[in-house]
Each structure stands twice: as C-alpha cells, then as structure tokens.
C-alpha cells in the first residue's frame, strides 16, 4: 500500500470516527460489538508493550487521537485486534495488550477498599470482578499481570505498578492453599 493511500485511509477513518462520536452506549463507548461492516482490511497501526500507538512506524503524539482510536478497538478471538466503525473493520497489531496500566489508587466503594487503576489513555478501571485480573507467566518465567479494561480488552500492568501491588499484598488461603495477593471490592486477587 502506498503512503498516500494509507494516509487517505487514515483520514477516511478519522472522518467516520467524527461521525460516530455521539453513538456511544451507556458505558460511554461506541457499540463496536454490534458493528459488522462489509469493508475489512489492515492498517499499519501497532500498539507496543508500553501501550504506545504507532502509525507507519511513527509514534502517535496526539493523545486525543489515541483515545478516540482506543474507543473503537475490538478483539475478535482467534482473529486479532481491529479498529471497527459502522463502515469498516481494520486489523492492527498489538505486541502484548492494547492498554498499559500506569497507576492505581485505593478508594472506598460502598464501604470496601477498592483498587482503581489508570490505563494508558487516562481511563479509570475499577477492579471489582474476579475474572478481571490474571497473572500469566512469560516464556522466561517473568510475571505478566493483565487487567481487563473493558469487554475482552486487557491492559498490561506496568512493572512499577505491579511492584506497588506487591508492597500492599497480603497472605490469604484460597481453597486451602496459601497465596499472596491484593484485596479489591471484597474480592481477593492472587499475584502469582
């Protein structure tokens, strides 16, 4: 694909995005799971391990554009990640996870200490569902902590954030086995 055609493709996508800004669901995001456009292709967009977005090898500097694109991101199991609008579905590449978890705080939610994470596009993510947090292991044995941000989209918890979680971790028995983990919204989340 030529650079001109690829830039035109990106501009067309931006026009469609401007049209769908107001078509958000109650959770504040466009209903990408309901869209099944006829136009399917690929676009040279990559999200790296740190949650940074690249277009044709250049880092996207405009945070507003990254945030807008992230709102129309969809993971189709077995097929990969796509930017989806009512008229097109464009495949992109993702190194580890489409979001990076860059910070957290503990808030009181209904009388329970609850972890509120901040993702790489500035959204808050409350840890309040048991299947929302998992720590996988890389081939080299390193922990790969992932947090579901929305739908089936995950964020890789940055190393410094994970270390802060370890600092507040407690020991707790789960099914008779001792685990080290954190509490959030009355639920226990093992860190190993």
Coordinates of C-alpha atoms in Angstrom, one line a residue:
X1 CA 0.0 0.0 0.0
X2 CA 1.4 3.4 -0.9
X3 CA 1.9 6.1 1.8
X4 CA -0.7 8.4 0.1
X5 CA -3.3 5.6 0.0
X6 CA -2.5 4.7 3.6
X7 CA -2.8 8.4 4.7
X8 CA -6.1 8.7 2.8
X9 CA -7.3 5.6 4.6
X10 CA -6.4 7.1 8.0
X11 CA -8.2 10.3 7.1
X12 CA -11.3 8.4 6.0
X13 CA -11.2 6.5 9.3
X14 CA -11.0 9.8 11.2
X15 CA -14.0 11.2 9.3
X16 CA -16.1 8.2 10.2
X17 CA -14.9 8.5 13.8
X18 CA -16.0 12.1 14.0
X19 CA -19.5 10.9 12.8
X20 CA -19.8 8.2 15.4
X21 CA -18.6 10.2 18.4
X22 CA -22.2 10.6 19.6
X23 CA -23.2 7.0 19.1
X24 CA -21.9 5.8 22.5
X25 CA -23.6 3.2 24.6
X26 CA -24.4 3.6 28.3
X27 CA -20.7 2.7 29.2
X28 CA -19.5 5.7 27.2
X29 CA -18.0 3.7 24.3
X30 CA -19.3 3.1 20.7
X31 CA -21.1 -0.2 20.3
X32 CA -18.3 -1.8 18.3
X33 CA -19.5 -5.3 19.1
X34 CA -22.7 -4.6 17.2
X35 CA -21.0 -3.4 14.0
X36 CA -20.2 -5.9 11.2
X37 CA -19.0 -3.7 8.3
X38 CA -18.5 -5.1 4.8
X39 CA -15.1 -3.4 4.3
X40 CA -12.4 -5.4 6.1
X41 CA -8.7 -4.7 5.7
X42 CA -5.5 -3.9 7.5
X43 CA -3.9 -0.6 8.6
X44 CA -0.3 -0.1 9.7
X45 CA -1.0 0.7 13.3
X46 CA 0.8 -1.1 16.1
X47 CA 0.4 -0.9 19.9
X48 CA 3.7 -1.7 21.7
X49 CA 4.2 -3.3 25.1
X50 CA 4.0 0.1 26.9
X51 CA 0.6 0.9 25.3
X52 CA 2.1 3.4 22.9
X53 CA 0.4 3.6 19.4
X54 CA 2.4 3.8 16.2
X55 CA 1.2 4.6 12.7
X56 CA 3.5 3.6 9.9
X57 CA 6.4 3.3 12.4
X58 CA 5.9 6.8 13.9
X59 CA 4.6 7.2 17.4
X60 CA 1.2 8.9 17.5
X61 CA 1.8 12.0 19.5
X62 CA -1.8 13.3 19.8
X63 CA -3.3 11.7 22.9
X64 CA -6.9 12.6 21.8
X65 CA -6.4 10.6 18.6
X66 CA -5.1 7.6 20.5
X67 CA -8.0 7.8 23.0
X68 CA -10.5 8.0 20.1
X69 CA -9.0 5.0 18.3
X70 CA -8.9 3.0 21.6
X71 CA -12.7 3.6 21.9
X72 CA -13.3 1.7 18.7
X73 CA -10.9 -1.1 19.4
X74 CA -12.2 -4.7 19.4
X75 CA -10.7 -8.1 19.9
X76 CA -12.2 -10.8 17.8
X77 CA -11.0 -14.1 19.4
X78 CA -8.8 -16.0 17.0
X79 CA -8.7 -13.2 14.5
X80 CA -6.9 -10.4 16.4
X81 CA -7.4 -6.7 17.1
X82 CA -9.4 -4.4 14.9
X83 CA -10.5 -0.8 14.7
X84 CA -14.2 -1.0 13.9
X85 CA -16.6 1.6 12.6
X86 CA -20.1 1.0 11.1
X87 CA -18.4 1.1 7.6
X88 CA -15.0 -0.6 8.0
X89 CA -13.0 -3.0 10.1
X90 CA -9.3 -2.6 10.0
X91 CA -6.8 -5.1 11.6
X92 CA -4.0 -3.7 13.7
X93 CA -1.1 -5.3 15.6
X94 CA -0.7 -5.5 19.3
X95 CA 2.5 -6.6 21.0
X96 CA 1.1 -7.8 24.4
X97 CA -2.1 -5.9 25.3
X98 CA -3.8 -2.9 23.8
X99 CA -3.5 -0.9 27.1
X100 CA -0.9 -0.3 29.7
X101 CA -1.8 0.1 33.3
X102 CA 0.2 3.1 34.5
X103 CA -1.0 3.8 38.1
X104 CA -3.5 2.8 40.8
X105 CA -5.1 4.2 43.9
X106 CA -7.3 2.7 46.6
X107 CA -10.8 4.2 47.0
X108 CA -13.6 3.4 49.4
X109 CA -16.5 2.0 47.3
X110 CA -19.6 1.0 49.3
X111 CA -17.5 0.6 52.4
X112 CA -14.9 -1.6 50.8
X113 CA -11.3 -0.7 49.8
X114 CA -11.2 -0.9 46.0
X115 CA -8.4 -0.7 43.6
X116 CA -8.9 1.9 40.8
X117 CA -6.3 1.5 38.0
X118 CA -5.4 4.2 35.5
X119 CA -4.8 3.0 31.9
X120 CA -2.6 4.4 29.2
X121 CA -5.4 6.5 27.7
X122 CA -6.4 8.1 31.0
X123 CA -9.4 6.0 31.9
X124 CA -10.1 4.7 35.4
X125 CA -10.7 0.9 35.7
X126 CA -12.3 -0.4 38.9
X127 CA -11.1 -3.9 39.9
X128 CA -14.4 -5.5 41.0
X129 CA -14.8 -8.8 39.2
X130 CA -13.0 -12.0 40.0
X131 CA -12.0 -12.8 36.4
X132 CA -10.8 -9.3 35.7
X133 CA -7.2 -9.8 36.9
X134 CA -4.8 -12.5 36.0
X135 CA -1.0 -13.0 36.3
X136 CA 0.3 -15.2 33.4
X137 CA 4.0 -16.2 33.0
X138 CA 6.3 -15.3 30.2
X139 CA 8.5 -17.9 28.5
X140 CA 11.4 -16.6 30.7
X141 CA 9.3 -17.1 33.9
X142 CA 8.5 -13.4 34.4
X143 CA 5.1 -12.4 35.6
X144 CA 2.8 -10.9 33.0
X145 CA 0.0 -9.2 35.0
X146 CA -3.1 -8.3 33.0
X147 CA -6.2 -6.4 33.9
X148 CA -9.4 -6.5 31.8
X149 CA -10.1 -2.8 30.9
X150 CA -13.4 -3.3 29.1
X151 CA -15.1 -6.1 27.2
X152 CA -12.3 -8.6 26.4
X153 CA -9.6 -5.9 26.1
X154 CA -6.7 -6.1 28.6
X155 CA -4.0 -3.9 29.9
X156 CA -0.5 -5.0 30.9
X157 CA 0.2 -3.7 34.4
X158 CA 3.5 -1.8 34.3
X159 CA 6.3 -3.2 36.3
X160 CA 6.4 -0.2 38.8
X161 CA 2.6 -0.6 39.3
X162 CA 3.0 -4.3 39.9
X163 CA 5.7 -3.7 42.5
X164 CA 3.4 -1.3 44.3
X165 CA 0.8 -4.0 44.3
X166 CA 3.3 -6.4 45.8
X167 CA 4.0 -3.9 48.6
X168 CA 0.4 -3.9 49.7
X169 CA -0.1 -7.6 49.2
X170 CA -1.3 -9.9 52.0
X171 CA -1.3 -13.6 52.6
X172 CA -4.7 -15.4 52.2
X173 CA -5.8 -19.0 51.9
X174 CA -7.7 -19.9 48.8
X175 CA -9.1 -23.4 48.6
X176 CA -6.7 -24.4 51.4
X177 CA -3.6 -23.1 49.6
X178 CA -1.7 -20.0 50.8
X179 CA -1.5 -17.2 48.3
X180 CA 0.0 -13.7 48.2
X181 CA -2.4 -11.1 46.7
X182 CA -4.4 -8.0 47.0
X183 CA -8.0 -7.2 48.1
X184 CA -10.3 -5.1 46.0
X185 CA -14.1 -4.6 46.5
X186 CA -14.2 -7.5 48.9
X187 CA -12.5 -9.9 46.4
X188 CA -9.0 -11.5 46.7
X189 CA -6.7 -11.4 43.7
X190 CA -3.6 -13.6 43.8
X191 CA -0.4 -12.1 42.4
X192 CA 1.2 -15.3 41.4

